[in-house]
mmCIF file of N, CA, C and O and ligand atoms in Angstrom:
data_model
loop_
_atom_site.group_PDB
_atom_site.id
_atom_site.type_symbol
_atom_site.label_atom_id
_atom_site.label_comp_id
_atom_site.label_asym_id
_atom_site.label_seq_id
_atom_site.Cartn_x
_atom_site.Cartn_y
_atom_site.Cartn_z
ATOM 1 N N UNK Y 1223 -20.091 -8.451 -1.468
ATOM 2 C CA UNK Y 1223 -19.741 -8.617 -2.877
ATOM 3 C C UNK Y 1223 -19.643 -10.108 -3.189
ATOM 4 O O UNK Y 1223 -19.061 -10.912 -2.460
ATOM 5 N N UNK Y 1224 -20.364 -10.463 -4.527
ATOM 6 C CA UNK Y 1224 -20.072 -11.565 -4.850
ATOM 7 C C UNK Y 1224 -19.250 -12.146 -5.482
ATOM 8 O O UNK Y 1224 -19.079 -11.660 -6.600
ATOM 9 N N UNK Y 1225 -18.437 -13.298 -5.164
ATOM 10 C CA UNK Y 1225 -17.116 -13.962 -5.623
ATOM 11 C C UNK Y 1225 -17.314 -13.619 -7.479
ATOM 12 O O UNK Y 1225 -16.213 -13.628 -8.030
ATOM 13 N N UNK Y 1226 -18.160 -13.416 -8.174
ATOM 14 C CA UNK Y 1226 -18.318 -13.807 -9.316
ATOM 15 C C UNK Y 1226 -18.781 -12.226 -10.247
ATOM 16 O O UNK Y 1226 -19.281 -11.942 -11.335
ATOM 17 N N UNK Y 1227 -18.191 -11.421 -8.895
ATOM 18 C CA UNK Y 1227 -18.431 -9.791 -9.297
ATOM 19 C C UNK Y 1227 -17.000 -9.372 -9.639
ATOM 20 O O UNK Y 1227 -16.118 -9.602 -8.812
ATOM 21 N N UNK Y 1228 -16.760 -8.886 -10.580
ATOM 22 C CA UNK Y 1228 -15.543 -8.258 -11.215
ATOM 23 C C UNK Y 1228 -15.171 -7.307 -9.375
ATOM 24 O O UNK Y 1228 -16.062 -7.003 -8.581
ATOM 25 N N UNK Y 1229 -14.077 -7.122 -9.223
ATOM 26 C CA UNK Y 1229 -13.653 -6.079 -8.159
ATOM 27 C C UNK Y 1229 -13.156 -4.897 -9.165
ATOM 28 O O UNK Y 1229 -12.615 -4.988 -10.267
ATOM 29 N N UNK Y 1230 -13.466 -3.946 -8.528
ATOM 30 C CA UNK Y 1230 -13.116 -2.592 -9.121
ATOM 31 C C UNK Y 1230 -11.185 -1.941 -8.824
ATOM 32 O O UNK Y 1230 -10.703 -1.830 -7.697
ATOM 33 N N UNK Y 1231 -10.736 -1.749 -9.594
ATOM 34 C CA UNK Y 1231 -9.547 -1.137 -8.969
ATOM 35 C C UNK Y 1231 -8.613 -0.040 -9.984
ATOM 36 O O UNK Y 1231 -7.993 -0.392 -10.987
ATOM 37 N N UNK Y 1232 -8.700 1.475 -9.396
ATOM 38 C CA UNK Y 1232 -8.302 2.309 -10.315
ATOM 39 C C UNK Y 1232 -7.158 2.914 -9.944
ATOM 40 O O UNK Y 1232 -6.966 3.494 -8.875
ATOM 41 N N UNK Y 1233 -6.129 2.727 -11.147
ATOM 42 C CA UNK Y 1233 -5.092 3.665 -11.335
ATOM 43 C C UNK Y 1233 -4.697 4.741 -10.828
ATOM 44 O O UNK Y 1233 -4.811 5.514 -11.778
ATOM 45 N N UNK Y 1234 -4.238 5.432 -9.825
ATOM 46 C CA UNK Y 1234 -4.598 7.544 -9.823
ATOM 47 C C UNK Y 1234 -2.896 7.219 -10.519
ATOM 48 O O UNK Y 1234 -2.087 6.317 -10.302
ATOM 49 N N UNK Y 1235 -2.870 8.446 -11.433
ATOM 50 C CA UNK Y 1235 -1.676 8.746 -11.925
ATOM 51 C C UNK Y 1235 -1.150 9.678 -10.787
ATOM 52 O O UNK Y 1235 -1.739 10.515 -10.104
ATOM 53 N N UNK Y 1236 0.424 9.174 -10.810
ATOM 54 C CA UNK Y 1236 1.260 9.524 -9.648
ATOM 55 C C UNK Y 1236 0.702 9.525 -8.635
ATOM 56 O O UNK Y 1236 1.134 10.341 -7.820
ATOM 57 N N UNK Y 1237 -0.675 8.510 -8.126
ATOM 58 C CA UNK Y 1237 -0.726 8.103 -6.938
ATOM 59 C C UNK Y 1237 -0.479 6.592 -6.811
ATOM 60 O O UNK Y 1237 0.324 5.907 -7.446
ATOM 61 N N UNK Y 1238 -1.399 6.197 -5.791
ATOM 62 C CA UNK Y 1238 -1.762 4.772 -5.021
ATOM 63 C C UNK Y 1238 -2.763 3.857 -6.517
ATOM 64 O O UNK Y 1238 -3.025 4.293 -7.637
ATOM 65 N N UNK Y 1239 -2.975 3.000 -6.116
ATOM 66 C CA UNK Y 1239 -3.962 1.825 -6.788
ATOM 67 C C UNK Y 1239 -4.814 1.574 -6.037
ATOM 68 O O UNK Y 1239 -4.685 0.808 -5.082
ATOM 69 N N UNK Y 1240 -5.738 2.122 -6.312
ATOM 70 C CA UNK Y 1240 -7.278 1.647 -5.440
ATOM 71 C C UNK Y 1240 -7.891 0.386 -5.379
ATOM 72 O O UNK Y 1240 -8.398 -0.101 -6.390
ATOM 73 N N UNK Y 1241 -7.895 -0.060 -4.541
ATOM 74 C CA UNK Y 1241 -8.532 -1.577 -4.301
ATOM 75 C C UNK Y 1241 -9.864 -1.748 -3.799
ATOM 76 O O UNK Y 1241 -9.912 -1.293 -2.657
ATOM 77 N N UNK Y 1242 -11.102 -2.272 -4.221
ATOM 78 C CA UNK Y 1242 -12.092 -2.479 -3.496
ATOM 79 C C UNK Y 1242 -11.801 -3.673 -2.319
ATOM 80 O O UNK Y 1242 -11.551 -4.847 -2.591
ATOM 81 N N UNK Y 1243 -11.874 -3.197 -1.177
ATOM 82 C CA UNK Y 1243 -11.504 -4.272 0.287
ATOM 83 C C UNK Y 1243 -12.761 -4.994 0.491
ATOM 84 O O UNK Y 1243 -13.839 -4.708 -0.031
ATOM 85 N N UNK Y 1244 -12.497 -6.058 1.383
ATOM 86 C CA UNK Y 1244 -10.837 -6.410 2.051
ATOM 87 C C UNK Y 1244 -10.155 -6.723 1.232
ATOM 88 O O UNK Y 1244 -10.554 -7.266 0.202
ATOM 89 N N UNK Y 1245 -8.747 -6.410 1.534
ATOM 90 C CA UNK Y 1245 -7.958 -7.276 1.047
ATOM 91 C C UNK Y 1245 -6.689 -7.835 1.524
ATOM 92 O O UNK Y 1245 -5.967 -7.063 2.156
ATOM 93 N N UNK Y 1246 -6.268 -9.090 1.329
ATOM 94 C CA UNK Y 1246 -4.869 -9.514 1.620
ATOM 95 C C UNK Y 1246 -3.703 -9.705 0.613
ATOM 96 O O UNK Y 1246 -3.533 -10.422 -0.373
ATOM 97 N N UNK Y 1247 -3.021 -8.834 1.219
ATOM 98 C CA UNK Y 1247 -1.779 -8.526 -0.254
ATOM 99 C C UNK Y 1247 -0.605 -9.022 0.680
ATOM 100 O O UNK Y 1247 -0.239 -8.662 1.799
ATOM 101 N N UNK Y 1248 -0.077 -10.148 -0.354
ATOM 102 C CA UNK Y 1248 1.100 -11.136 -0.518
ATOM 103 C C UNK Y 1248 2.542 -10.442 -0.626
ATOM 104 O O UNK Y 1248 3.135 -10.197 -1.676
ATOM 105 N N UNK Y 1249 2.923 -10.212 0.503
ATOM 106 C CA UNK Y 1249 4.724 -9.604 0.177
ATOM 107 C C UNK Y 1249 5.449 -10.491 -0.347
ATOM 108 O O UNK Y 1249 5.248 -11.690 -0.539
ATOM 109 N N UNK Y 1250 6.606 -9.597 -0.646
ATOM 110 C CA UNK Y 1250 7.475 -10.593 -0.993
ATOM 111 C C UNK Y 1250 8.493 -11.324 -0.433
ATOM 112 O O UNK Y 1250 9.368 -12.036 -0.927
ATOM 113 N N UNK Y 1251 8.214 -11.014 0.689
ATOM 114 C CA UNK Y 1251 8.857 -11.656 2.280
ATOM 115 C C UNK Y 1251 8.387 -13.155 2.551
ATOM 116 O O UNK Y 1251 8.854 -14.148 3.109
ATOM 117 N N UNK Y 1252 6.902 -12.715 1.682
ATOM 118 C CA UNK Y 1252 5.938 -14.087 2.655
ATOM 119 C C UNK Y 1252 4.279 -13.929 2.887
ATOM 120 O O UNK Y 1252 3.198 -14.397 2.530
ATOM 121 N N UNK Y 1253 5.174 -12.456 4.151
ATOM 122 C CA UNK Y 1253 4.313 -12.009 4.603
ATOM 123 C C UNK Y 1253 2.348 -11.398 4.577
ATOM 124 O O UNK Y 1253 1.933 -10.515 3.826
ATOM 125 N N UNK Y 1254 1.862 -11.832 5.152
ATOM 126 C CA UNK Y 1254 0.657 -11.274 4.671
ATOM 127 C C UNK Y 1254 0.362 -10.196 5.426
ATOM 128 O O UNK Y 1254 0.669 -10.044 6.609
ATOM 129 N N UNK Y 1255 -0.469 -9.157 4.466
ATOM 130 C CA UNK Y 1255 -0.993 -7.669 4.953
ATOM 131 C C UNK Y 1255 -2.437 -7.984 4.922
ATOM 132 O O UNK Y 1255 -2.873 -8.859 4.174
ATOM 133 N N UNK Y 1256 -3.343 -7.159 5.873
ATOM 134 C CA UNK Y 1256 -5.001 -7.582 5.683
ATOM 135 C C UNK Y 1256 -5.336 -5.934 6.044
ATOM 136 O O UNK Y 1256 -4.819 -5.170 6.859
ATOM 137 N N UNK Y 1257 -6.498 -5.744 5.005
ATOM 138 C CA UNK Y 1257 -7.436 -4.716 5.337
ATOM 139 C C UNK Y 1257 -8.627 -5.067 5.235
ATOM 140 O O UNK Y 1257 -8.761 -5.976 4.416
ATOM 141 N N UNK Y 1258 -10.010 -4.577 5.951
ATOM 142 C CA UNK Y 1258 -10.972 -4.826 5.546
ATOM 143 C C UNK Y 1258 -11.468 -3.623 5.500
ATOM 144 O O UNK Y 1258 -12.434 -3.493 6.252
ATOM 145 N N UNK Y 1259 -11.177 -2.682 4.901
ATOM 146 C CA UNK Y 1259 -11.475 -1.074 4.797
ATOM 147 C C UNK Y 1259 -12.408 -1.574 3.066
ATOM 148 O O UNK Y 1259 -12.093 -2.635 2.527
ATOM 149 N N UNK Y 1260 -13.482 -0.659 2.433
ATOM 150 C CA UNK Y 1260 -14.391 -0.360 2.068
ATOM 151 C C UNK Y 1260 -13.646 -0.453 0.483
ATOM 152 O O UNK Y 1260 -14.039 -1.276 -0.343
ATOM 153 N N UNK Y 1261 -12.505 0.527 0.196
ATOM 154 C CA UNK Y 1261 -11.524 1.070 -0.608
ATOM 155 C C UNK Y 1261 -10.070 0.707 0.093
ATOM 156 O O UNK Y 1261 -9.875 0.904 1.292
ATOM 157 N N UNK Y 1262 -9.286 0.271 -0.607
ATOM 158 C CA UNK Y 1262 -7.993 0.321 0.167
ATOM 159 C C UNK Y 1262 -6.763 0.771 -0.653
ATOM 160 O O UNK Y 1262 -6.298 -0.018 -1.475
ATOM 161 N N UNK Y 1263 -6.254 1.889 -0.496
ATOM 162 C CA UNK Y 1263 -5.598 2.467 -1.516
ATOM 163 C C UNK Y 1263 -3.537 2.226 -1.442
ATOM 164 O O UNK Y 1263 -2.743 2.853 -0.741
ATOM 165 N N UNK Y 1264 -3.283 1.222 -2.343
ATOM 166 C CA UNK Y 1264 -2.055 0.217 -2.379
ATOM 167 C C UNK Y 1264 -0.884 1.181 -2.612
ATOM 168 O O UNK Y 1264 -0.858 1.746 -3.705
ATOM 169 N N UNK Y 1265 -0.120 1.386 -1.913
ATOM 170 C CA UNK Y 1265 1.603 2.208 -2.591
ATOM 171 C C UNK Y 1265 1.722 1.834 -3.554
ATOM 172 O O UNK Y 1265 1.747 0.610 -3.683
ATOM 173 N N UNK Y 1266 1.862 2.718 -4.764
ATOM 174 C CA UNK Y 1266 2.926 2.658 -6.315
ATOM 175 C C UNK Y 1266 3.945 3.009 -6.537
ATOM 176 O O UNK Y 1266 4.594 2.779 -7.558
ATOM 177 N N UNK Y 1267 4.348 3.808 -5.341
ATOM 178 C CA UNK Y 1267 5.554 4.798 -5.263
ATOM 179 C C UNK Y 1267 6.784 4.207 -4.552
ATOM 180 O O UNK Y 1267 7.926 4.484 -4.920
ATOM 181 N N UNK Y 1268 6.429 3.110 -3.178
ATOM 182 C CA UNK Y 1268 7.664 3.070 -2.686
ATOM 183 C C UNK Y 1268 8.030 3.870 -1.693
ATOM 184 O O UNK Y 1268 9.086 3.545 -1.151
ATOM 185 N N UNK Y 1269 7.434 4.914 -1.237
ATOM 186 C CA UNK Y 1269 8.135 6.356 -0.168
ATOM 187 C C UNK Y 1269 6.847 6.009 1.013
ATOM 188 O O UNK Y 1269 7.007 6.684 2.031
ATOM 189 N N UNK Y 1270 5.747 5.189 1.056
ATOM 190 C CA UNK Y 1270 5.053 5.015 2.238
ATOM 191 C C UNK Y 1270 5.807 4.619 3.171
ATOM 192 O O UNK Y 1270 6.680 3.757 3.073
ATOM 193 N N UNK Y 1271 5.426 5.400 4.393
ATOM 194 C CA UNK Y 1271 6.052 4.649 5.626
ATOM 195 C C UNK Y 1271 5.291 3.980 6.429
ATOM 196 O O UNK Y 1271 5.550 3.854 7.626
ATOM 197 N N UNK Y 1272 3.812 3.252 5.602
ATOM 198 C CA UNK Y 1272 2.971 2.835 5.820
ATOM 199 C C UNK Y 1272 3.188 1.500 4.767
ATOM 200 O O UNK Y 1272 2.427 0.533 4.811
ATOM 201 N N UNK Y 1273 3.684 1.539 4.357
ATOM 202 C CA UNK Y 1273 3.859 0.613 2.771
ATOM 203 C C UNK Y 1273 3.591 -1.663 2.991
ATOM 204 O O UNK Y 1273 4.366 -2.504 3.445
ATOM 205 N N UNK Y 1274 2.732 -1.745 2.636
ATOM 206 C CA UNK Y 1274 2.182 -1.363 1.143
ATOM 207 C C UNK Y 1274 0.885 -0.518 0.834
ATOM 208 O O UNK Y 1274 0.146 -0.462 -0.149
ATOM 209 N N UNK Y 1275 0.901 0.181 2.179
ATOM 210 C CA UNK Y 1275 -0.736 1.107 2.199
ATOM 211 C C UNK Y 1275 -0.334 2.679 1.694
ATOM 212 O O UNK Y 1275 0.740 3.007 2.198
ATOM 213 N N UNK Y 1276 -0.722 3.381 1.118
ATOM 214 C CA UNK Y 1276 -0.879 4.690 0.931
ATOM 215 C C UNK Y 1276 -0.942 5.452 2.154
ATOM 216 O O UNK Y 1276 -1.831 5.193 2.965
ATOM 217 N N UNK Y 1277 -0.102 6.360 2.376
ATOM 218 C CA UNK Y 1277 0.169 7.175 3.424
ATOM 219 C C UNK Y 1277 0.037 8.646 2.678
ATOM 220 O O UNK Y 1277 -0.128 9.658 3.358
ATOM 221 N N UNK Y 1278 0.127 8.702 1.134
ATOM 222 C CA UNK Y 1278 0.037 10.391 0.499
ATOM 223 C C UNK Y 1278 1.546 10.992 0.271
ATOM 224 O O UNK Y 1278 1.640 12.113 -0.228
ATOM 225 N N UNK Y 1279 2.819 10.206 0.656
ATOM 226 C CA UNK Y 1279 4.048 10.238 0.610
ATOM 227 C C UNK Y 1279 4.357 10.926 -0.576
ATOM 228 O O UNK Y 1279 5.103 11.898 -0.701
ATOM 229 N N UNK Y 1280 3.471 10.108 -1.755
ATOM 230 C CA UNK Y 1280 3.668 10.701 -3.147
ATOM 231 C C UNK Y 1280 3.056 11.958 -3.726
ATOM 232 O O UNK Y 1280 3.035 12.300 -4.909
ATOM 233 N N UNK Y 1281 2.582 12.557 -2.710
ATOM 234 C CA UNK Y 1281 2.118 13.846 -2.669
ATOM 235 C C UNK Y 1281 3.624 15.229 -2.985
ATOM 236 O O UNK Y 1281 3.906 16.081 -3.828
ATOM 237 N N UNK Y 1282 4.303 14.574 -1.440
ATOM 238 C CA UNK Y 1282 5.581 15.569 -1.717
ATOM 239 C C UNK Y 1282 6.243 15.806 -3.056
ATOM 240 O O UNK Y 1282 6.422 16.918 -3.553
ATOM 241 N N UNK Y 1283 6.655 14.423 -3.693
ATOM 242 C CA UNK Y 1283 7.282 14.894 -4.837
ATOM 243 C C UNK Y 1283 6.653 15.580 -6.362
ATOM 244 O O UNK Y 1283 7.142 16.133 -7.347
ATOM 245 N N UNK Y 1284 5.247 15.168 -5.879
ATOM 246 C CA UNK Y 1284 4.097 15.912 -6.930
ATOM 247 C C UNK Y 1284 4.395 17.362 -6.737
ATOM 248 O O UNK Y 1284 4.612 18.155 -7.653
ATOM 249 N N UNK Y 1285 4.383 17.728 -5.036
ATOM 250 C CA UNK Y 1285 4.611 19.320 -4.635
ATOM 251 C C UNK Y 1285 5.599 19.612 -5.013
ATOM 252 O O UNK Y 1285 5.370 20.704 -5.533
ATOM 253 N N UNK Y 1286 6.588 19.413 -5.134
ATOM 254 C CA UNK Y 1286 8.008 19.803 -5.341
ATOM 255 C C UNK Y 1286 8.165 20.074 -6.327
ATOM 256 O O UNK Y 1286 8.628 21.196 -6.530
ATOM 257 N N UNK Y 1287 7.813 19.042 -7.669
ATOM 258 C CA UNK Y 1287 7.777 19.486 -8.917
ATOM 259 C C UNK Y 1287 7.216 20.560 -9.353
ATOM 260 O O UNK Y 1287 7.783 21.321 -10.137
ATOM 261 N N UNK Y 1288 5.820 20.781 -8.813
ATOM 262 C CA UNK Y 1288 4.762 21.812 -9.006
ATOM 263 C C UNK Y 1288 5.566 23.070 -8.644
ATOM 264 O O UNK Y 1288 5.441 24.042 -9.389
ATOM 265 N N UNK Y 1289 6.480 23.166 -7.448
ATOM 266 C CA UNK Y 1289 6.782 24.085 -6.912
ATOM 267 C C UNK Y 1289 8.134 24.941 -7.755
ATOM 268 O O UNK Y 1289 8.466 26.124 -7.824
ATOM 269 N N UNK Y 1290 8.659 23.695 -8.306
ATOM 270 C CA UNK Y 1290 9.944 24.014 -9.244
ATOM 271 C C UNK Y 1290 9.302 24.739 -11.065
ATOM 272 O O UNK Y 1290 9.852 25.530 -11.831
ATOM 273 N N UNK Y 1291 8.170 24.117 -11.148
ATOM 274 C CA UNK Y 1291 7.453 24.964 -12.344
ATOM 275 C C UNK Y 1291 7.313 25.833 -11.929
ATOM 276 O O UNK Y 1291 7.906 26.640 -12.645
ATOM 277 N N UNK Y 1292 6.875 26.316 -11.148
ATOM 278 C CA UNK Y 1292 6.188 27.548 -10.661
ATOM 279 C C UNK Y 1292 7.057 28.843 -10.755
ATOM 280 O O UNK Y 1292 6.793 29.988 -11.125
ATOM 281 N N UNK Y 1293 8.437 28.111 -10.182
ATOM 282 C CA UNK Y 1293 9.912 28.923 -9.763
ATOM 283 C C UNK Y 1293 10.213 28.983 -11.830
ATOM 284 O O UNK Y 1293 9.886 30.039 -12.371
ATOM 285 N N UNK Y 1294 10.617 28.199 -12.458
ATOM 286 C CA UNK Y 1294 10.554 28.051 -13.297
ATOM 287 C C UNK Y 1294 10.140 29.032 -14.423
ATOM 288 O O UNK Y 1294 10.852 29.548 -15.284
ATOM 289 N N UNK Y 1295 9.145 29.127 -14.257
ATOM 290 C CA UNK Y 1295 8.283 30.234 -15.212
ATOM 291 C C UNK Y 1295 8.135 32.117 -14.632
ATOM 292 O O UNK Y 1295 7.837 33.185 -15.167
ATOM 293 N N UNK Y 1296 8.575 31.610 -13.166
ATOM 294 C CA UNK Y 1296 8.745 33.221 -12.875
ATOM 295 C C UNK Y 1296 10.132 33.705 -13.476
ATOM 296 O O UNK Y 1296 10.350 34.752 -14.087
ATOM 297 N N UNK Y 1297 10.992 32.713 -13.161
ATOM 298 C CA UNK Y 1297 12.393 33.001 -13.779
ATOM 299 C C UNK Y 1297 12.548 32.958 -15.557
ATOM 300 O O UNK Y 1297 13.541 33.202 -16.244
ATOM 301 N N UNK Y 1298 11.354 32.605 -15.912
ATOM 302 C CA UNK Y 1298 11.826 33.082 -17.419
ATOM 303 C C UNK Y 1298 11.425 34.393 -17.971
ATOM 304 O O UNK Y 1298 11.791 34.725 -19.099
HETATM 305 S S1 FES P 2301 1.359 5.978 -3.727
HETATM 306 FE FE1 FES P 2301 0.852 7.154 -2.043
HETATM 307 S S2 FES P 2301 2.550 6.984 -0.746
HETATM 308 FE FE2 FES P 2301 3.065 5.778 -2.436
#
């Protein structure tokens, strides 16, 4: 990719932030993180235990909710 090519990077609602890689993302420690993966998909959530990488963490509370509608509407 060329320096002078827009990088792509999309939103997923109630997920991660997709990054076109590599990339090196700046903590706020200091610290530097490096990927050179293709796509690199960034925590929005906070619950990675991979963090600042997407681990799918934010999956559970998507399920949970889903699971409480579900309960939800049988009980009405
Ligand atoms: S966005 Fe996926 S674990 Fe946080």
């Amino acid at each position: 990719m060329s320096d002078n090519q827009p990088r792509t990077v999309r939103i997923v609602p109630s997920g991660p932030v997709m990054v076109q890689g590599p990339v090196r993302i700046e903590m706020p420690d200091g610290s530097i993180v490096e990927s050179d993966r293709f796509m690199v998909a960034i925590c929005a959530c906070k619950r990675s235990k991979d963090y600042p990488f997407c681990d799918t963490s934010h999956r559970c509370k998507r399920r949970a909710e889903a699971t409480a509608k579900a309960s939800d509407k049988r009980s009405a």
